[in-house]
Amino acid sequence: MTDTLSAPASASSAASKYSVPQERRIVTAIPGPRSVELHKRRQAVVPVGVSSVLPVYIARANGAIVVDVDGNQFIDLGAGIGVTTIGHTDAAVVRAAHEQIDDVLHTLFTVTPYEEYVRVAELLAEHTPGDFAKKTVLINAGAEAVENGVKIARKYTGRNGVAVLDDAYHGRTNLTMAMNFKAAPYATGFGPLAGDVYRAPNSYPYHDGLSGADAAKRTIAYLEKSVGAEDLACLVVEPIQGEGGFIVPADGFLPALQEWCTANGIVFIADEIQSGLARTGAWYASEHFGLVPDMVLSAKGIAGGLPLAAVTGRAEIMDCAQPGGLGGTFGGNPVAAAAAVAVFEQIAAGNLLAEATRIQNTLVPALEKLKQKYDVIGDIRGIGAMIAIELVAPGTGDTTKEPNAAAVSAIAAYAAQQGVILLTAGTYGNVIRFLPSLALTDELILDAVSVVDDALATL
Ligand SMILES: *Cc1c(COP(=O)(O)O)cnc(C)c1O
């Protein structure tokens, strides 16, 4: 299980760029003694509302591997929820951040500006879909990007209504918790929630069996009846839903929604916080669906692990906000911005879009083999390095597709013991998502899938 794989000659030179050997290695019980000790300290001072998937405390991370304080090495299939997309502690990102740290840590762009912010805005204008003039505001986190996108859309349209979809996830701030599909744990007891948020049916081909056109018709009819297009400022959609379980909408669903938005003066906002930045083998997942959103939200992977988020939109929409209406103390911090510039450069220089496709091409066939063996795997879906399996109760895959959250928990727990970090997802907690960094080698993919195979066999 912990054998070092003899890499082929062509791969060994590539592997040498990593400061941590790219292999899993379990040397203690999980969690190990030092993690258990740290966990005790944490429980005294960190509230239970901040929970952790796996209470192993990480000391180092590089490429696709994280190393805990007890010396255990895990294959990281979560990448900090899709943040370290180009790999943990990518050398170019680390170098760019170090250099920036020595020059200037903070001035506040809205007091005295600096070049790195402008450069990130230029790169976003270049790489988000659409060849029209675009402008970008930088903030700190995904939820803040959603908040700002909605703010700007409301100002631009003079309308209040915000439309979202079933199974959506948009954050944990006051507005965004009202935009999420799941009340628990994100909103339960945290009200009053923001008003003027309207949730409409999505496209979930595995469950609704609808064509994209029919699903869009249903969504649009619902919004026209329950709100009315003339009161909607924006429709916010994740092109591939993240927390909802990597739900890929049926072909034609998103373009039909966009067409309806455009015809009715509704700002179409793509929340690409999880799906963007090379994750799916395109700069932005919108491209897979022929979407050219009015506004694109970026966060998670944009700065290689440093906190940064962005709202990029049509210049005429973005410029509707009055001077001083947008920004924040840390938004577009110089170190985070310098790291983001390095991320964009690395994606282009390393041809990393192709790496996402490579991961799909290795991972999906391996998962298909498991699906032949285990009927609890109901669905395999996703694009690029954003792949999920949905687990159903035995024998219900062709009928009711009963959610099987127990199997998901058992598989994730088993995998952790064997040195594989797996993230769960899905409105019913019955989805395992594979959201690795693009540094994940084919050998590590097959190794991790063999662990999932063993886990399924123990169910
Ligand atoms: C993570 C996420 C957010 C929220 O981002 P934070 O940085 O956690 O505030 C919003 N939308 C989507 C699609 C996400 O995946």
Coordinates of C-alpha atoms and ligand atoms in Angstrom, one line a residue:
M1 CA 0.0 0.0 0.0
T2 CA 2.7 2.4 0.9
D3 CA 5.2 1.2 -1.7
T4 CA 7.0 3.8 -3.7
L5 CA 5.9 3.6 -7.2
S6 CA 8.7 3.3 -9.7
A7 CA 7.9 6.2 -12.0
P8 CA 8.7 5.9 -15.7
A9 CA 11.8 7.8 -16.8
S10 CA 9.8 10.5 -18.5
A11 CA 7.9 11.3 -15.3
S12 CA 10.8 11.1 -12.8
S13 CA 12.3 14.4 -13.9
A14 CA 8.9 16.1 -13.5
A15 CA 8.5 14.5 -10.1
S16 CA 11.8 15.9 -8.9
K17 CA 10.4 19.5 -8.9
Y18 CA 8.5 18.6 -5.7
S19 CA 10.0 19.1 -2.3
V20 CA 7.6 16.4 -0.9
P21 CA 7.7 12.9 -2.5
Q22 CA 4.4 12.5 -4.4
E23 CA 3.2 9.4 -2.5
R24 CA 0.9 8.5 0.4
R25 CA 2.6 7.2 3.5
I26 CA 0.8 6.4 6.7
V27 CA 3.1 6.0 9.7
T28 CA 0.8 6.4 12.7
A29 CA -2.9 5.9 13.6
I30 CA -5.1 8.5 12.0
P31 CA -5.2 11.0 13.6
G32 CA -1.7 10.6 15.0
P33 CA -0.7 11.5 18.5
R34 CA 0.5 15.1 17.7
S35 CA -2.8 15.8 15.8
V36 CA -4.8 14.5 18.8
E37 CA -2.9 16.8 21.1
L38 CA -3.5 19.8 18.8
H39 CA -7.1 18.9 18.5
K40 CA -7.5 19.1 22.2
R41 CA -6.0 22.6 22.3
R42 CA -8.2 23.6 19.4
Q43 CA -11.4 22.4 21.0
A44 CA -10.7 24.7 24.0
V45 CA -10.5 27.8 21.9
V46 CA -12.2 27.3 18.5
P47 CA -16.0 27.1 18.3
V48 CA -17.6 23.9 17.1
G49 CA -19.3 25.8 14.3
V50 CA -15.9 25.8 12.6
S51 CA -15.7 22.1 11.9
S52 CA -13.0 20.1 10.1
V53 CA -13.4 17.2 7.7
L54 CA -10.4 15.4 9.1
P55 CA -8.7 16.4 12.3
V56 CA -5.2 15.8 11.1
Y57 CA -3.1 18.9 11.5
I58 CA -1.0 19.8 8.4
A59 CA 2.6 20.8 8.7
R60 CA 3.6 20.9 5.0
A61 CA 2.1 20.6 1.6
N62 CA 3.5 20.3 -1.9
G63 CA 2.1 19.3 -5.2
A64 CA -0.8 16.9 -4.6
I65 CA 0.4 15.8 -1.2
V66 CA -0.1 17.1 2.3
V67 CA 2.0 16.1 5.3
D68 CA 0.7 16.1 8.8
V69 CA 2.4 16.9 12.1
D70 CA 3.0 13.1 12.7
G71 CA 4.7 12.6 9.3
N72 CA 1.7 11.0 7.5
Q73 CA 1.4 11.9 3.9
F74 CA -2.0 12.1 2.3
I75 CA -3.1 12.3 -1.4
D76 CA -5.1 15.5 -1.3
L77 CA -8.2 15.1 -3.5
G78 CA -9.8 18.2 -2.1
A79 CA -7.1 20.8 -2.6
G80 CA -8.5 22.9 0.2
I81 CA -11.8 22.8 -1.7
G82 CA -10.4 23.6 -5.1
V83 CA -8.0 26.3 -4.0
T84 CA -4.6 24.9 -4.6
T85 CA -5.5 24.1 -8.2
I86 CA -2.1 24.4 -9.6
G87 CA -0.6 22.4 -6.7
H88 CA 0.3 23.1 -3.1
T89 CA 3.1 25.6 -2.6
D90 CA 3.7 25.9 -6.3
A91 CA 7.3 27.2 -6.7
A92 CA 6.4 30.2 -8.9
V93 CA 3.5 31.3 -6.7
V94 CA 5.7 31.0 -3.6
R95 CA 8.5 33.0 -5.3
A96 CA 6.1 35.8 -6.4
A97 CA 4.6 36.0 -2.9
H98 CA 8.0 36.2 -1.3
E99 CA 9.2 38.9 -3.6
Q100 CA 6.1 40.9 -3.0
I101 CA 6.4 40.5 0.7
D102 CA 9.8 42.3 0.6
D103 CA 8.4 45.2 -1.4
V104 CA 5.1 46.2 0.1
L105 CA 2.5 44.3 2.2
H106 CA -0.3 46.7 2.2
T107 CA -1.2 50.2 1.2
L108 CA -5.0 49.8 0.4
F109 CA -5.7 50.1 -3.2
T110 CA -8.4 52.7 -2.5
V111 CA -5.8 54.9 -0.7
T112 CA -2.7 54.5 -2.8
P113 CA -2.9 51.9 -5.6
Y114 CA -0.2 49.5 -7.0
E115 CA 0.4 47.6 -10.2
E116 CA -0.4 44.0 -9.1
Y117 CA -4.1 44.8 -8.7
V118 CA -4.2 46.3 -12.2
R119 CA -2.4 43.3 -13.6
V120 CA -4.9 40.9 -12.1
A121 CA -7.7 42.9 -13.5
E122 CA -6.1 42.8 -17.0
L123 CA -5.6 39.0 -16.8
L124 CA -9.2 38.5 -15.7
A125 CA -10.4 40.7 -18.6
E126 CA -8.3 38.6 -20.9
H127 CA -9.3 35.1 -19.6
T128 CA -12.9 35.4 -18.7
P129 CA -15.4 34.7 -21.5
G130 CA -16.3 37.5 -23.9
D131 CA -14.3 40.0 -26.0
F132 CA -16.0 43.1 -24.7
A133 CA -14.5 45.7 -22.4
K134 CA -14.4 44.3 -18.8
K135 CA -13.6 45.7 -15.4
T136 CA -12.8 43.9 -12.1
V137 CA -13.1 44.7 -8.4
L138 CA -10.9 42.6 -6.1
I139 CA -12.1 41.5 -2.7
N140 CA -11.1 38.8 -0.2
A141 CA -13.4 35.8 -0.4
G142 CA -16.0 34.1 -2.6
A143 CA -19.0 35.2 -0.6
E144 CA -17.8 38.8 -0.8
A145 CA -17.6 38.4 -4.6
V146 CA -21.2 37.2 -4.7
E147 CA -22.3 40.1 -2.4
N148 CA -20.6 42.6 -4.7
G149 CA -21.9 41.0 -7.9
V150 CA -25.4 41.3 -6.5
K151 CA -24.8 44.9 -5.3
I152 CA -23.6 46.0 -8.7
A153 CA -26.4 44.2 -10.6
R154 CA -29.0 45.9 -8.4
K155 CA -27.5 49.3 -8.9
Y156 CA -27.3 48.7 -12.7
T157 CA -30.8 47.5 -13.1
G158 CA -32.6 49.5 -10.4
R159 CA -34.2 46.2 -9.4
N160 CA -34.0 44.2 -6.2
G161 CA -34.7 40.5 -7.0
V162 CA -32.0 37.9 -6.9
A163 CA -32.6 34.6 -8.6
V164 CA -30.7 31.4 -7.7
L165 CA -31.1 27.7 -8.4
D166 CA -31.9 24.6 -6.4
D167 CA -28.7 22.9 -5.0
A168 CA -26.8 26.2 -5.2
Y169 CA -24.1 27.2 -2.8
H170 CA -22.9 30.8 -2.6
G171 CA -21.4 31.4 0.8
R172 CA -21.9 32.1 4.5
T173 CA -22.5 35.8 4.8
N174 CA -25.9 37.2 5.5
L175 CA -26.9 37.6 1.8
T176 CA -25.3 34.5 0.6
M177 CA -26.7 32.2 3.2
A178 CA -30.1 33.2 1.9
M179 CA -28.9 32.2 -1.6
N180 CA -27.9 28.7 -0.6
F181 CA -30.2 25.7 -1.2
K182 CA -29.3 24.0 2.1
A183 CA -30.5 25.6 5.3
A184 CA -28.5 23.2 7.5
P185 CA -25.8 23.9 8.4
Y186 CA -25.4 27.2 6.6
A187 CA -28.4 29.2 7.7
T188 CA -30.1 27.2 10.5
G189 CA -30.7 29.6 13.4
F190 CA -28.8 32.5 11.8
G191 CA -31.8 34.5 10.6
P192 CA -33.3 36.9 9.7
L193 CA -32.2 36.1 6.2
A194 CA -31.9 38.6 3.4
G195 CA -35.0 39.1 1.4
D196 CA -35.7 39.3 -2.4
V197 CA -33.9 36.0 -3.0
Y198 CA -35.8 33.6 -5.2
R199 CA -34.8 30.0 -5.8
A200 CA -35.9 28.2 -9.0
P201 CA -35.5 24.6 -10.2
N202 CA -32.2 23.7 -11.7
S203 CA -31.2 21.1 -14.3
Y204 CA -30.1 17.8 -12.6
P205 CA -30.1 15.3 -15.5
Y206 CA -29.5 12.2 -13.3
H207 CA -32.7 12.9 -11.3
D208 CA -35.0 15.0 -13.5
G209 CA -34.2 13.4 -16.9
L210 CA -35.1 16.6 -18.6
S211 CA -33.5 18.0 -21.7
G212 CA -31.7 21.4 -21.2
A213 CA -34.5 23.1 -23.1
D214 CA -37.3 21.6 -21.0
A215 CA -35.4 22.2 -17.7
A216 CA -34.8 25.9 -18.8
K217 CA -38.5 26.2 -19.7
R218 CA -39.4 25.0 -16.2
T219 CA -36.9 27.4 -14.5
I220 CA -38.1 30.4 -16.5
A221 CA -41.8 29.7 -16.0
Y222 CA -41.2 29.4 -12.3
L223 CA -39.4 32.7 -12.1
E224 CA -41.9 34.5 -14.3
K225 CA -44.7 33.3 -12.1
S226 CA -43.2 33.7 -8.7
V227 CA -41.2 36.9 -9.2
G228 CA -41.6 38.4 -12.6
A229 CA -38.7 39.1 -14.9
E230 CA -39.1 42.9 -14.5
D231 CA -38.3 42.7 -10.8
L232 CA -35.1 40.6 -11.2
A233 CA -31.7 42.3 -11.0
C234 CA -29.7 39.1 -11.6
L235 CA -29.7 35.4 -12.0
V236 CA -26.7 33.8 -10.2
V237 CA -25.7 30.3 -11.4
E238 CA -22.7 28.0 -10.9
P239 CA -22.1 26.6 -14.4
I240 CA -21.2 23.3 -12.6
Q241 CA -22.7 23.3 -9.1
G242 CA -20.0 22.7 -6.5
E243 CA -21.3 21.9 -3.0
G244 CA -24.5 20.7 -4.7
G245 CA -22.5 17.7 -6.0
F246 CA -20.8 18.7 -9.2
I247 CA -24.1 18.8 -11.0
V248 CA -23.5 19.4 -14.7
P249 CA -26.7 20.8 -16.3
A250 CA -28.2 19.3 -19.4
D251 CA -27.0 20.7 -22.7
G252 CA -28.7 24.0 -23.6
F253 CA -30.0 24.7 -20.1
L254 CA -27.6 27.5 -19.3
P255 CA -27.6 29.2 -22.7
A256 CA -31.5 29.3 -22.6
L257 CA -31.4 30.9 -19.2
Q258 CA -28.8 33.4 -20.4
E259 CA -30.9 34.3 -23.5
W260 CA -33.9 34.9 -21.3
C261 CA -31.9 37.1 -18.9
T262 CA -30.6 39.1 -21.9
A263 CA -34.1 39.6 -23.3
N264 CA -35.4 40.8 -20.0
G265 CA -32.6 43.0 -18.8
I266 CA -31.5 40.6 -16.0
V267 CA -27.7 40.5 -15.3
F268 CA -26.5 36.9 -15.8
I269 CA -23.8 36.2 -13.2
A270 CA -21.7 33.0 -13.4
D271 CA -20.4 32.0 -9.9
E272 CA -17.2 30.3 -11.1
I273 CA -15.7 30.4 -7.6
Q274 CA -15.3 26.6 -7.6
S275 CA -15.4 25.8 -11.4
G276 CA -13.2 28.6 -12.7
L277 CA -9.4 29.0 -13.2
A278 CA -8.4 25.9 -15.2
R279 CA -10.4 23.6 -13.0
T280 CA -12.4 22.0 -15.8
G281 CA -9.8 22.2 -18.6
A282 CA -11.0 25.6 -19.7
W283 CA -10.1 28.9 -18.1
Y284 CA -13.8 29.1 -17.0
A285 CA -16.4 26.3 -17.1
S286 CA -18.8 28.7 -18.8
E287 CA -16.8 28.0 -22.0
H288 CA -18.0 24.4 -22.0
F289 CA -21.6 25.6 -22.3
G290 CA -21.0 28.5 -24.8
L291 CA -21.8 31.0 -22.0
V292 CA -20.6 34.5 -22.1
P293 CA -21.8 35.8 -18.7
D294 CA -22.4 39.5 -18.0
M295 CA -20.4 39.0 -14.8
V296 CA -18.0 36.3 -13.6
L297 CA -17.1 35.6 -10.0
S298 CA -13.7 34.1 -9.2
A299 CA -12.1 33.2 -5.8
K300 CA -10.8 29.8 -4.5
G301 CA -8.1 28.9 -7.0
I302 CA -7.3 32.4 -8.2
A303 CA -4.2 33.1 -6.0
G304 CA -2.8 29.6 -5.5
G305 CA -3.8 29.5 -1.8
L306 CA -3.8 33.2 -0.8
P307 CA -7.1 34.9 -0.1
L308 CA -8.3 36.8 -3.1
A309 CA -11.6 37.1 -5.0
A310 CA -12.9 39.0 -8.0
V311 CA -16.0 40.3 -9.7
T312 CA -15.3 40.7 -13.4
G313 CA -18.0 42.2 -15.6
R314 CA -19.0 44.2 -18.6
A315 CA -17.4 47.6 -18.2
E316 CA -20.8 49.5 -18.4
I317 CA -22.3 47.3 -15.7
M318 CA -19.2 47.5 -13.4
D319 CA -19.0 51.3 -13.8
C320 CA -22.5 51.9 -12.5
A321 CA -21.3 51.9 -8.9
Q322 CA -20.4 55.3 -7.5
P323 CA -16.7 56.0 -6.5
G324 CA -16.2 54.7 -3.0
G325 CA -19.1 52.2 -3.3
L326 CA -16.9 49.2 -3.9
G327 CA -13.8 47.9 -2.2
G328 CA -12.6 47.0 1.3
T329 CA -9.5 47.3 3.5
F330 CA -7.8 44.1 2.3
G331 CA -9.4 43.7 -1.2
G332 CA -6.7 42.9 -3.7
N333 CA -3.9 42.7 -1.2
P334 CA -0.5 43.1 -3.0
V335 CA 0.8 39.7 -1.9
A336 CA -2.4 37.9 -2.9
A337 CA -2.5 39.8 -6.2
A338 CA 1.2 39.0 -7.0
A339 CA 0.4 35.3 -6.3
A340 CA -2.6 35.5 -8.6
V341 CA -0.5 36.9 -11.4
A342 CA 1.9 33.9 -11.0
V343 CA -1.1 31.5 -11.1
F344 CA -2.3 32.9 -14.4
E345 CA 1.3 32.7 -15.8
Q346 CA 1.7 29.1 -14.6
I347 CA -1.5 28.0 -16.1
A348 CA -0.5 29.4 -19.5
A349 CA 3.2 28.4 -19.3
G350 CA 2.6 24.9 -18.0
N351 CA -0.4 24.2 -20.3
L352 CA -2.3 23.3 -17.2
L353 CA -5.7 23.3 -18.9
A354 CA -4.6 20.1 -20.6
E355 CA -3.7 18.7 -17.1
A356 CA -7.3 19.0 -16.0
T357 CA -8.4 17.0 -19.0
R358 CA -5.7 14.4 -18.4
I359 CA -7.1 13.9 -14.9
Q360 CA -10.6 13.4 -16.2
N361 CA -9.3 10.9 -18.8
T362 CA -7.6 8.8 -16.1
L363 CA -10.1 9.2 -13.3
V364 CA -13.4 8.7 -15.1
P365 CA -12.5 5.3 -16.7
A366 CA -11.2 4.1 -13.3
L367 CA -14.4 5.1 -11.7
E368 CA -16.5 3.5 -14.5
K369 CA -14.8 0.2 -13.6
L370 CA -15.9 0.7 -10.0
K371 CA -19.4 1.4 -11.1
Q372 CA -19.5 -1.9 -12.9
K373 CA -18.6 -3.6 -9.6
Y374 CA -20.7 -1.7 -7.1
D375 CA -24.3 -0.8 -7.7
V376 CA -24.2 1.9 -5.0
I377 CA -22.4 4.1 -7.5
G378 CA -25.4 5.7 -9.3
D379 CA -23.8 8.4 -11.3
I380 CA -20.3 9.6 -12.4
R381 CA -20.2 13.2 -13.7
G382 CA -18.1 16.3 -14.0
I383 CA -15.6 17.9 -16.3
G384 CA -11.8 18.1 -16.0
A385 CA -10.5 18.0 -12.4
M386 CA -14.0 18.4 -11.1
I387 CA -15.4 14.9 -11.0
A388 CA -18.0 13.3 -8.7
I389 CA -19.7 10.0 -7.9
E390 CA -23.2 10.0 -6.5
L391 CA -24.0 7.1 -4.2
V392 CA -27.4 5.5 -3.9
A393 CA -29.0 2.8 -1.8
P394 CA -28.3 -0.7 -3.2
G395 CA -30.8 -1.7 -5.9
T396 CA -32.2 1.8 -6.3
G397 CA -29.9 3.0 -9.1
D398 CA -32.5 2.4 -11.8
T399 CA -35.5 3.4 -9.8
T400 CA -35.7 5.9 -6.9
K401 CA -32.0 6.6 -6.6
E402 CA -32.2 6.8 -2.8
P403 CA -29.4 9.0 -1.4
N404 CA -26.8 6.8 0.4
A405 CA -25.0 9.3 2.7
A406 CA -23.9 6.5 5.0
A407 CA -21.8 4.9 2.2
V408 CA -20.2 8.2 1.4
S409 CA -19.2 8.8 5.1
A410 CA -17.9 5.3 5.4
I411 CA -15.8 5.6 2.2
A412 CA -14.4 9.0 3.2
A413 CA -13.5 7.6 6.7
Y414 CA -11.8 4.5 5.3
A415 CA -9.9 6.6 2.7
A416 CA -8.6 8.9 5.4
Q417 CA -7.2 6.0 7.3
Q418 CA -5.4 4.9 4.2
G419 CA -4.0 8.3 3.4
V420 CA -6.5 9.7 0.9
I421 CA -8.4 13.0 1.6
L422 CA -11.8 12.9 0.0
L423 CA -14.4 15.6 0.1
T424 CA -18.1 14.9 0.2
A425 CA -20.8 17.1 -1.3
G426 CA -24.4 17.0 -2.4
T427 CA -27.6 18.3 -1.0
Y428 CA -28.2 14.9 0.6
G429 CA -24.5 14.3 1.5
N430 CA -24.4 11.4 -0.9
V431 CA -21.7 12.6 -3.3
I432 CA -18.0 12.2 -3.3
R433 CA -16.2 14.9 -5.2
F434 CA -12.7 14.6 -6.7
L435 CA -11.4 18.1 -6.7
P436 CA -7.6 17.6 -6.8
S437 CA -4.8 19.9 -7.8
L438 CA -3.7 19.6 -11.4
A439 CA -0.3 18.3 -10.1
L440 CA -2.0 15.0 -9.3
T441 CA -0.2 12.3 -11.3
D442 CA -2.0 9.4 -13.1
E443 CA -0.2 7.1 -10.6
L444 CA -1.7 8.9 -7.7
I445 CA -5.1 8.9 -9.3
L446 CA -5.1 5.1 -9.7
D447 CA -3.7 4.6 -6.2
A448 CA -6.5 6.7 -4.7
V449 CA -9.1 4.9 -6.8
S450 CA -7.8 1.6 -5.5
V451 CA -8.4 2.9 -2.0
V452 CA -12.0 3.8 -2.9
D453 CA -12.4 0.3 -4.4
D454 CA -11.2 -1.2 -1.1
A455 CA -13.6 1.1 0.8
L456 CA -16.5 0.1 -1.4
A457 CA -15.6 -3.6 -0.9
T458 CA -15.9 -3.2 2.9
L459 CA -19.4 -1.7 2.8
Ligands
LIG1 C1 -16.7 28.4 -1.9 C2 -17.8 29.0 -2.8 C3 -18.3 30.2 -2.4 C4 -17.9 31.0 -1.2 O1 -16.6 31.3 -1.2 P1 -15.8 31.7 0.2 O2 -14.5 32.1 -0.2 O3 -15.9 30.4 1.0 O4 -16.6 32.8 0.8 C5 -19.3 30.8 -3.3 N1 -19.7 30.1 -4.4 C6 -19.2 28.9 -4.7 C7 -19.6 28.2 -6.0 C8 -18.2 28.3 -3.9 O5 -17.8 27.1 -4.2

